[in-house]
Coordinates of C-alpha atoms and ligand atoms in Angstrom, one line a residue:
M1 CA 111.0 91.4 30.1
T2 CA 111.7 87.7 29.9
N3 CA 114.6 85.9 31.1
P4 CA 116.6 84.3 28.4
Q5 CA 118.0 81.9 30.7
H6 CA 114.9 80.3 32.3
N7 CA 114.6 76.8 31.9
E8 CA 111.7 76.1 29.5
S9 CA 112.0 72.4 29.0
S10 CA 112.6 71.8 33.1
E11 CA 112.9 68.1 33.0
A12 CA 112.6 68.5 36.8
G13 CA 108.8 68.2 36.9
D14 CA 106.0 65.8 36.0
V15 CA 102.9 68.1 35.6
A16 CA 103.4 71.5 33.9
A17 CA 106.9 72.2 33.5
G18 CA 106.3 75.7 35.1
H19 CA 104.3 74.7 37.9
V20 CA 106.2 75.5 41.2
R21 CA 104.9 73.6 44.2
I22 CA 104.6 75.6 47.3
F23 CA 105.5 73.4 50.5
D24 CA 104.5 75.5 53.7
T25 CA 106.4 75.0 56.7
T26 CA 104.9 77.7 59.0
L27 CA 103.6 75.2 61.5
R28 CA 107.0 73.4 61.6
D29 CA 110.2 75.3 60.8
G30 CA 108.2 78.5 61.9
E31 CA 106.3 77.3 64.9
Q32 CA 109.7 75.7 66.4
T33 CA 111.1 79.2 66.7
P34 CA 111.2 81.2 69.9
G35 CA 108.1 83.7 70.1
F36 CA 106.2 81.8 67.4
S37 CA 104.8 78.7 69.2
M38 CA 101.1 77.9 68.8
D39 CA 98.7 75.9 70.7
R40 CA 96.6 73.3 69.0
R41 CA 93.7 75.4 68.1
A42 CA 95.9 78.0 66.6
K43 CA 97.7 75.4 64.6
L44 CA 94.1 74.1 63.2
R45 CA 93.0 77.4 62.3
M46 CA 96.3 78.3 60.6
A47 CA 96.1 75.0 58.7
Q48 CA 92.7 75.7 57.4
M49 CA 93.8 79.1 56.3
L50 CA 96.9 77.3 54.4
E51 CA 94.7 75.0 52.6
A52 CA 92.3 77.8 51.4
L53 CA 95.4 79.8 50.4
G54 CA 96.1 76.7 48.3
V55 CA 99.6 75.5 49.3
D56 CA 100.5 72.3 47.8
V57 CA 102.0 70.6 50.8
L58 CA 101.6 71.5 54.6
E59 CA 104.2 70.4 56.8
A60 CA 102.4 70.1 59.9
G61 CA 104.9 69.4 62.4
F62 CA 107.4 67.0 63.7
P63 CA 105.7 64.0 65.6
A64 CA 108.6 62.7 67.4
A65 CA 109.2 66.4 69.1
S66 CA 106.4 65.7 71.7
P67 CA 103.1 64.0 72.1
D68 CA 101.7 67.4 71.7
D69 CA 103.1 67.9 68.4
F70 CA 102.1 64.4 67.3
A71 CA 98.5 65.1 68.2
A72 CA 98.7 68.3 66.3
V73 CA 99.8 66.7 63.2
A74 CA 97.3 64.0 63.4
Q75 CA 94.5 66.5 63.7
I76 CA 95.6 68.7 60.8
A77 CA 96.1 65.7 58.7
G78 CA 92.7 64.6 59.5
L79 CA 91.4 68.1 58.6
L80 CA 93.1 68.5 55.1
K81 CA 91.0 67.8 52.1
T82 CA 93.2 68.6 49.0
T83 CA 96.5 69.8 50.6
T84 CA 99.0 67.1 51.2
A85 CA 99.8 66.7 54.9
C86 CA 103.5 66.4 55.6
A87 CA 105.3 65.2 58.6
L88 CA 109.0 65.7 59.5
A89 CA 111.1 62.5 60.8
R90 CA 114.8 62.0 61.2
C91 CA 116.2 59.0 59.5
V92 CA 115.4 56.5 62.4
P93 CA 112.7 54.0 62.7
G94 CA 111.0 55.4 65.6
D95 CA 110.4 58.8 64.0
I96 CA 109.5 57.4 60.6
D97 CA 106.9 55.1 62.2
G98 CA 105.5 57.9 64.3
A99 CA 105.2 60.1 61.4
G100 CA 103.3 57.3 59.4
R101 CA 100.9 56.9 62.5
A102 CA 100.4 60.6 62.7
L103 CA 99.3 60.9 59.0
E104 CA 97.2 57.9 59.0
N105 CA 93.9 59.6 58.3
A106 CA 95.4 62.1 55.6
Q107 CA 93.7 62.2 52.3
R108 CA 97.2 62.5 50.8
S109 CA 100.3 62.0 53.0
R110 CA 104.0 62.8 52.7
I111 CA 106.8 61.7 55.1
H112 CA 109.8 64.2 55.0
V113 CA 112.8 62.2 56.2
F114 CA 115.9 64.3 56.8
L115 CA 119.6 63.4 57.3
S116 CA 122.8 65.6 57.5
T117 CA 125.2 65.1 54.6
S118 CA 127.9 67.7 54.9
P119 CA 131.4 66.7 56.5
L120 CA 130.8 69.1 59.2
H121 CA 127.6 67.1 60.3
R122 CA 128.7 63.8 59.5
E123 CA 131.8 64.1 61.7
H124 CA 130.6 66.4 64.8
K125 CA 127.0 65.8 64.7
L126 CA 126.3 62.3 63.6
G127 CA 129.8 60.4 63.8
M128 CA 129.0 58.6 60.4
S129 CA 131.0 57.9 57.6
R130 CA 129.8 58.5 53.9
Q131 CA 128.7 54.8 53.5
Q132 CA 126.8 55.1 56.7
V133 CA 124.9 58.3 55.7
L134 CA 124.3 56.7 52.4
D135 CA 122.8 53.5 54.0
A136 CA 120.9 55.4 56.6
A137 CA 119.3 57.6 54.1
V138 CA 118.2 54.4 51.7
A139 CA 116.8 52.6 54.8
G140 CA 115.0 55.7 55.9
V141 CA 113.3 56.1 52.7
E142 CA 112.6 52.5 52.1
R143 CA 110.8 52.5 55.4
A144 CA 108.7 55.5 54.7
V145 CA 107.5 54.6 51.4
R146 CA 105.5 52.0 53.1
L147 CA 103.8 54.6 55.4
A148 CA 102.8 57.2 53.3
H149 CA 101.7 58.2 49.9
E150 CA 105.0 59.9 49.0
V151 CA 108.3 60.5 50.4
E152 CA 110.5 63.6 50.5
F153 CA 114.0 63.3 51.5
S154 CA 116.0 66.1 52.7
A155 CA 120.0 66.3 52.8
E156 CA 120.4 68.6 55.8
D157 CA 123.3 71.1 55.3
A158 CA 123.0 70.1 51.6
M159 CA 124.9 73.2 50.4
R160 CA 127.9 72.5 52.3
T161 CA 128.1 68.9 51.0
E162 CA 130.5 67.7 48.4
P163 CA 128.4 68.3 45.6
E164 CA 129.3 64.7 44.0
F165 CA 128.4 62.9 47.4
L166 CA 125.2 65.0 47.5
A167 CA 124.3 63.8 44.0
E168 CA 125.0 60.2 45.3
V169 CA 122.9 60.4 48.2
F170 CA 120.1 61.6 46.2
S171 CA 120.3 59.2 43.5
A172 CA 120.1 56.5 46.1
A173 CA 117.2 58.3 47.7
A174 CA 115.4 58.5 44.5
A175 CA 116.2 54.8 43.8
A176 CA 114.6 54.0 47.2
G177 CA 111.3 55.7 46.2
A178 CA 111.8 59.4 47.4
T179 CA 109.9 61.6 44.8
T180 CA 110.9 64.8 46.3
L181 CA 114.7 65.8 46.9
N182 CA 115.1 68.7 48.9
A183 CA 118.5 70.7 49.2
P184 CA 118.0 73.0 52.0
D185 CA 120.6 75.8 52.6
T186 CA 120.2 75.0 56.3
V187 CA 122.6 77.9 57.6
G188 CA 121.6 80.6 55.2
Y189 CA 125.2 80.9 53.8
L190 CA 124.9 80.7 49.9
T191 CA 124.4 83.5 47.2
P192 CA 121.7 83.1 44.4
A193 CA 124.5 82.6 41.9
E194 CA 125.8 79.6 44.0
I195 CA 122.3 78.1 44.6
A196 CA 121.7 78.1 40.9
E197 CA 124.9 76.5 40.2
R198 CA 124.3 73.9 42.7
F199 CA 120.8 72.9 41.5
A200 CA 122.1 72.9 37.8
Y201 CA 124.7 70.4 38.9
L202 CA 122.1 68.2 40.8
I203 CA 119.6 68.2 38.1
A204 CA 122.2 67.3 35.8
N205 CA 123.8 64.5 37.9
V206 CA 121.2 62.9 40.0
K207 CA 120.0 59.7 38.6
R208 CA 116.2 59.8 38.9
G209 CA 112.9 58.9 37.3
R210 CA 110.7 61.5 35.5
R211 CA 108.5 62.0 38.6
V212 CA 111.2 63.4 41.1
V213 CA 110.8 67.1 42.0
F214 CA 114.0 69.0 43.2
S215 CA 113.0 71.5 46.2
S216 CA 114.7 74.4 47.9
H217 CA 114.6 75.3 51.6
C218 CA 116.6 78.6 52.1
H219 CA 117.2 80.5 55.5
N220 CA 117.4 84.2 55.7
D221 CA 120.7 84.6 57.7
L222 CA 122.0 87.1 55.1
G223 CA 118.6 88.2 53.9
L224 CA 119.0 86.0 50.8
A225 CA 116.3 83.5 51.3
V226 CA 113.7 84.5 48.8
A227 CA 116.6 85.5 46.2
N228 CA 118.2 82.2 46.7
S229 CA 114.8 80.1 46.5
L230 CA 113.9 82.1 43.3
A231 CA 117.2 81.3 41.7
A232 CA 116.9 77.7 42.7
V233 CA 113.6 78.0 40.9
G234 CA 115.4 79.5 37.9
A235 CA 117.7 76.5 37.7
G236 CA 115.0 74.1 37.7
A237 CA 113.8 73.4 41.4
R238 CA 110.0 73.0 41.2
Q239 CA 109.1 73.0 44.8
V240 CA 110.0 75.8 47.1
E241 CA 109.6 75.4 51.1
C242 CA 108.6 78.8 52.8
T243 CA 106.6 80.2 55.6
I244 CA 104.0 82.8 56.0
N245 CA 105.7 86.2 56.8
G246 CA 109.1 84.3 56.6
I247 CA 109.1 82.9 60.1
G248 CA 111.4 80.3 60.9
E249 CA 114.8 79.2 62.4
R250 CA 117.1 82.2 63.5
A251 CA 116.6 84.9 60.8
G252 CA 113.5 82.8 59.4
N253 CA 112.7 81.1 56.2
A254 CA 111.8 82.3 52.7
A255 CA 108.6 84.3 52.8
L256 CA 105.9 82.5 51.1
E257 CA 104.1 85.7 50.1
E258 CA 107.0 87.1 48.5
I259 CA 108.0 84.1 46.5
V260 CA 104.7 83.8 45.2
M261 CA 104.2 87.5 44.2
A262 CA 107.5 87.6 42.7
M263 CA 106.6 84.7 40.3
K264 CA 103.1 86.3 39.7
V265 CA 104.2 89.9 39.0
R266 CA 107.3 88.7 37.0
G267 CA 105.8 85.6 35.4
A268 CA 107.1 86.4 32.1
W269 CA 110.6 86.4 33.5
F270 CA 110.5 83.3 35.7
G271 CA 108.4 81.4 33.4
T272 CA 106.8 79.6 36.5
D273 CA 103.7 80.0 38.6
T274 CA 102.1 78.5 41.7
R275 CA 98.4 77.6 42.5
I276 CA 98.2 80.1 45.2
D277 CA 95.2 82.1 45.6
T278 CA 97.1 85.3 46.1
R279 CA 94.3 87.2 47.5
K280 CA 94.4 85.2 50.7
L281 CA 97.9 86.2 51.2
Y282 CA 97.2 89.3 53.3
P283 CA 94.6 87.4 55.5
A284 CA 97.0 84.5 56.0
S285 CA 99.6 86.8 57.0
R286 CA 97.4 88.6 59.6
L287 CA 95.9 85.4 60.9
L288 CA 99.6 84.3 61.8
A289 CA 100.4 87.6 63.4
E290 CA 97.2 87.2 65.4
L291 CA 97.7 83.7 66.6
T292 CA 101.4 84.3 67.4
G293 CA 101.1 87.9 68.9
Q294 CA 104.0 88.8 66.7
P295 CA 103.1 91.7 64.6
V296 CA 104.2 92.2 60.9
P297 CA 106.8 95.0 60.5
R298 CA 105.2 98.1 58.6
N299 CA 107.7 97.9 55.8
K300 CA 107.5 94.0 55.1
A301 CA 107.1 93.4 51.5
I302 CA 103.7 92.3 50.3
V303 CA 101.9 92.3 53.4
G304 CA 103.3 95.1 55.7
A305 CA 101.2 98.2 56.6
N306 CA 103.2 100.5 54.3
A307 CA 103.4 98.0 51.3
F308 CA 100.9 99.9 49.5
A309 CA 100.9 103.2 51.3
H310 CA 102.0 106.3 49.3
E311 CA 102.9 109.2 51.4
S312 CA 105.2 111.6 49.5
G313 CA 103.3 114.4 47.7
I314 CA 105.1 113.4 44.3
H315 CA 104.0 109.6 44.7
Q316 CA 100.7 110.7 45.6
H317 CA 100.3 112.8 42.7
G318 CA 101.5 110.1 40.3
M319 CA 99.3 107.6 41.8
L320 CA 96.2 109.7 41.2
K321 CA 96.9 110.1 37.6
H322 CA 97.8 106.6 37.0
R323 CA 98.3 103.6 39.7
G324 CA 101.0 102.0 37.5
T325 CA 103.2 105.0 38.3
Y326 CA 104.3 103.7 41.5
E327 CA 102.4 100.5 41.8
I328 CA 103.7 97.1 40.4
M329 CA 100.8 95.3 42.0
R330 CA 97.3 96.0 43.2
P331 CA 96.5 95.9 46.9
E332 CA 93.6 93.8 46.2
D333 CA 95.7 91.1 44.2
V334 CA 97.2 90.4 47.8
G335 CA 93.8 90.4 49.4
I336 CA 94.1 94.0 51.0
A337 CA 90.6 95.6 50.9
E338 CA 90.5 98.1 48.1
T339 CA 87.9 100.3 49.8
K340 CA 88.6 102.8 52.6
L341 CA 85.0 102.6 53.5
V342 CA 84.1 104.0 56.9
L343 CA 81.5 102.4 59.1
G344 CA 79.5 104.2 61.6
K345 CA 76.4 103.7 63.9
H346 CA 74.0 103.4 60.9
S347 CA 76.0 100.6 59.3
G348 CA 74.3 97.1 59.3
R349 CA 75.2 93.6 60.2
A350 CA 75.8 92.8 56.4
A351 CA 78.2 95.5 56.1
L352 CA 79.9 94.6 59.1
R353 CA 80.3 91.1 58.0
Q354 CA 81.6 92.0 54.7
R355 CA 84.1 94.3 56.0
L356 CA 85.4 91.7 58.6
E357 CA 85.7 88.9 56.0
A358 CA 87.6 91.3 53.8
L359 CA 90.1 92.0 56.8
G360 CA 90.6 88.3 56.9
H361 CA 88.3 87.3 59.9
E362 CA 86.5 84.1 60.0
I363 CA 82.8 85.0 61.3
D364 CA 80.2 82.6 62.1
E365 CA 76.5 83.8 63.1
A366 CA 77.2 83.7 66.8
A367 CA 80.4 85.6 66.6
L368 CA 78.7 88.3 64.3
D369 CA 76.1 88.7 66.9
E370 CA 78.6 89.4 69.7
I371 CA 80.7 91.6 67.5
F372 CA 77.7 93.5 66.2
A373 CA 76.5 94.2 69.6
R374 CA 80.1 95.8 70.6
F375 CA 80.3 97.5 67.3
K376 CA 77.0 99.4 68.0
T377 CA 78.3 100.4 71.5
L378 CA 81.5 101.4 70.2
A379 CA 79.7 103.4 67.5
D380 CA 77.9 105.4 70.1
Q381 CA 81.2 106.3 71.6
K382 CA 83.0 107.0 68.4
R383 CA 82.0 108.8 65.4
E384 CA 83.8 106.8 62.8
I385 CA 85.0 103.1 63.0
H386 CA 88.0 102.3 61.1
D387 CA 89.4 99.0 59.9
D388 CA 91.8 98.9 62.8
D389 CA 88.8 99.2 65.2
L390 CA 87.0 96.4 63.6
D391 CA 90.2 94.1 63.9
A392 CA 90.5 95.1 67.4
L393 CA 86.6 94.2 67.9
A394 CA 87.3 90.8 66.3
R395 CA 90.6 90.1 68.0
G396 CA 89.3 91.3 71.3
R397 CA 86.6 88.9 71.3
D398 CA 89.3 86.1 70.8
P399 CA 87.1 83.0 70.2
D400 CA 90.1 80.8 71.0
A401 CA 90.1 82.3 74.6
A402 CA 86.7 81.5 75.7
G403 CA 86.0 79.9 79.1
P404 CA 86.3 78.4 81.3
W405 CA 86.5 81.3 83.5
R406 CA 84.4 84.6 83.1
M407 CA 85.1 88.0 84.7
T408 CA 81.9 89.5 86.3
R409 CA 83.6 92.2 88.2
L410 CA 86.9 94.4 88.1
D411 CA 87.8 97.3 90.4
T412 CA 91.1 99.0 90.6
S413 CA 92.5 102.0 92.4
A414 CA 95.7 103.8 92.0
H415 CA 97.3 105.2 95.0
L416 CA 99.7 108.2 94.4
A417 CA 103.3 107.0 95.1
A418 CA 101.9 103.8 96.7
G419 CA 101.3 101.4 93.9
A420 CA 97.6 100.3 93.3
S421 CA 95.1 97.7 94.3
A422 CA 92.6 95.6 92.3
S423 CA 89.9 93.2 93.0
V424 CA 88.3 90.8 90.7
K425 CA 85.2 88.4 90.7
L426 CA 85.3 85.5 88.4
V427 CA 83.0 82.7 87.6
H428 CA 84.1 79.2 86.5
E429 CA 81.9 77.4 84.1
D430 CA 81.5 74.6 86.7
G431 CA 79.7 77.1 88.8
R432 CA 82.7 78.2 91.3
E433 CA 82.7 81.8 92.1
V434 CA 85.8 83.4 93.2
A435 CA 86.6 86.9 94.5
E436 CA 90.1 88.1 95.2
A437 CA 92.2 91.3 95.9
A438 CA 95.7 92.3 95.4
L439 CA 98.3 95.0 95.5
G440 CA 100.7 95.9 92.8
D441 CA 103.1 98.4 91.5
G442 CA 100.3 99.8 89.3
P443 CA 96.8 99.0 88.5
V444 CA 97.9 96.4 85.7
D445 CA 100.1 94.6 87.9
A446 CA 97.5 94.5 90.8
V447 CA 95.0 92.9 88.2
L448 CA 97.3 90.4 87.2
R449 CA 98.1 89.4 90.9
A450 CA 94.5 89.4 91.8
L451 CA 93.8 87.1 88.4
E452 CA 96.7 84.7 89.8
R453 CA 95.4 84.5 93.1
A454 CA 91.6 83.7 92.2
T455 CA 92.6 81.1 89.4
G456 CA 95.9 79.7 90.9
T457 CA 97.7 80.4 87.5
T458 CA 101.2 82.0 87.4
L459 CA 101.4 84.8 85.1
E460 CA 105.2 85.5 84.3
V461 CA 105.0 88.4 81.9
T462 CA 107.5 88.6 79.3
R463 CA 105.9 91.1 77.0
F464 CA 103.3 93.5 77.6
E465 CA 102.1 96.3 75.1
I466 CA 99.2 98.9 74.9
R467 CA 98.5 101.0 72.0
A468 CA 95.8 103.1 70.7
V469 CA 93.5 101.5 68.2
G470 CA 92.1 103.9 65.4
E471 CA 92.3 107.7 65.6
G472 CA 91.4 110.2 67.8
A473 CA 91.2 110.8 71.6
D474 CA 88.3 108.4 71.9
A475 CA 90.3 105.6 70.5
Q476 CA 90.0 102.1 72.0
G477 CA 93.2 100.6 73.9
E478 CA 94.5 97.4 72.9
A479 CA 96.4 95.1 75.3
R480 CA 98.6 92.4 74.0
L481 CA 100.2 90.1 76.6
T482 CA 102.6 87.4 76.5
T483 CA 103.4 85.1 79.5
R484 CA 105.7 82.3 79.8
S485 CA 105.0 79.0 81.7
A486 CA 105.7 75.3 81.2
A487 CA 108.3 76.1 78.6
R488 CA 105.9 77.8 76.2
D489 CA 104.7 81.3 75.4
W490 CA 100.9 82.3 76.1
H491 CA 99.4 85.1 74.1
G492 CA 96.3 87.3 75.0
H493 CA 94.5 90.1 73.5
G494 CA 92.1 92.6 75.1
V495 CA 90.2 95.7 73.9
S496 CA 88.5 98.2 75.7
T497 CA 88.3 102.0 75.9
D498 CA 89.9 101.4 79.4
I499 CA 93.3 100.1 79.2
V500 CA 93.4 98.4 82.5
E501 CA 90.3 96.5 81.4
A502 CA 91.9 95.7 78.1
A503 CA 94.8 94.4 80.1
A504 CA 92.6 92.2 82.4
Q505 CA 91.0 90.7 79.4
A506 CA 94.3 89.9 77.9
A507 CA 95.3 88.2 81.1
L508 CA 92.1 86.4 81.4
A509 CA 92.5 85.0 77.9
I510 CA 95.9 83.5 78.9
V511 CA 94.4 82.2 82.1
N512 CA 91.9 80.3 80.1
R513 CA 94.2 78.9 77.3
I514 CA 96.4 77.6 80.2
A515 CA 93.3 76.0 81.9
R516 CA 92.0 74.6 78.6
H517 CA 95.5 73.3 77.7
A518 CA 95.9 71.4 81.2
A519 CA 92.3 70.1 80.7
D520 CA 93.2 68.7 77.3
H521 CA 96.5 67.2 78.5
T522 CA 95.8 65.8 81.8
A523 CA 97.7 62.6 80.7
T524 CA 100.8 64.2 79.1
P525 CA 103.2 66.6 80.4
V526 CA 103.0 70.1 78.7
T527 CA 106.9 70.3 78.4
K528 CA 107.9 70.5 74.9
S529 CA 110.9 68.9 73.7
K530 CA 112.6 70.9 71.0
Q531 CA 116.1 69.2 71.4
L532 CA 115.8 66.6 68.9
G533 CA 118.7 68.0 66.8
T534 CA 118.6 70.8 64.4
T535 CA 116.2 70.2 61.7
A536 CA 116.6 70.7 57.8
Ligands
LIG1 MN1 114.9 75.0 58.1

């Protein structure tokens, strides 16, 4: 089926007319959302994954938000080889200069300046007239052009801006040197037909050179972010701003994996494509879930656990005869490992490594040694090792949570109707040895209190989950713990056949993260200001 309306000629793109650039903002719009904050190492790992996935532009953060954000953007910019590194900046000199400095080491850099253009924002947020907004946009773009390879201009709240004024601002931004013009639906208000109409108007009315690309940035408040982004593409937009798993402000941004697979599966309809390696979509989704401690809903399109599961008898019967009966894409197309191979005690290192990599884990030799040893121990306890078990082994190892503290002893006892007690012994990498005991409401609480005393870290628990991993009564327990301190969330995982020990490992991972963070930031406060105004 082809779409009679798709824009073959697409004057709004310089390369192939059908090439849609994927601008990933997982580490900016996504990361600034409650529950999704990531520490520096987590951001670097995610950035590497996004480059491997093949995103065209990676928005690494908002350097003016905090020294921590600045440092993260600078590190990511230095790391990327082929992906354009992008930094967000308000239309003010300090932000733009900071973004330029953060991007200094990038192979390819983009400064993304944004300014509100809607009457509501002009009057109530900025206190600026149309002319003042126009002048500020031009001054911002002109300043940014000198500091990066390319400049993107975003008109915040574009979709509630008078169309003719928006076209005037975009024309001025393009004349000043912006090569990407982004029209965000900041508040997630529009419908696909309206978005298409607005992009068609802009493409027809903005004065610009041939290299200028129009971009969409849609929010999911009405569940329309992906539909709206695709409508913008249908009307000629050639950049889509999106995030892995659709994370982002409020109800989130458009989900990258959904946009990409819609264009791939329905390529004939859209007449467009991306350069994303779709087999890395599932690993990228899992990595983000792992780094943020936020699981993906089972029914999530493309990457949810049920996305390719066929439970009903009628569907299973159809699937066995021909996959096409109920499947419009193959699980392996999005990187879900096709085999249901079960590993056991006789499986070797190579099989383990292959399986872990298929599940999206990056494994070096040292990690493989450690996981293989634990795999063998587990294989003695359990007959069959399933994917869930392997995930848990790889996550439980949690390389990001290594040191400075190591737990050498853990004892707990529960007292019927009288709480519990725990004692721990820890060794610090500087040689210190600490032993502490504490009472608590239950064994897990007692362990947390003992760890607090031993390490001097406050563990204010905001979420605690224990779940069985794999199948059967011999399943392992996985503990996921989130605590809040210094205005940010900290996540830890632990896996063990003993759930109290799993919880202790999760808590220790957090203690280590906080300790390492403090060591990395002795000169700067941990507090992260996200109060720099709403962003596009
Ligand atoms: Mn946004």
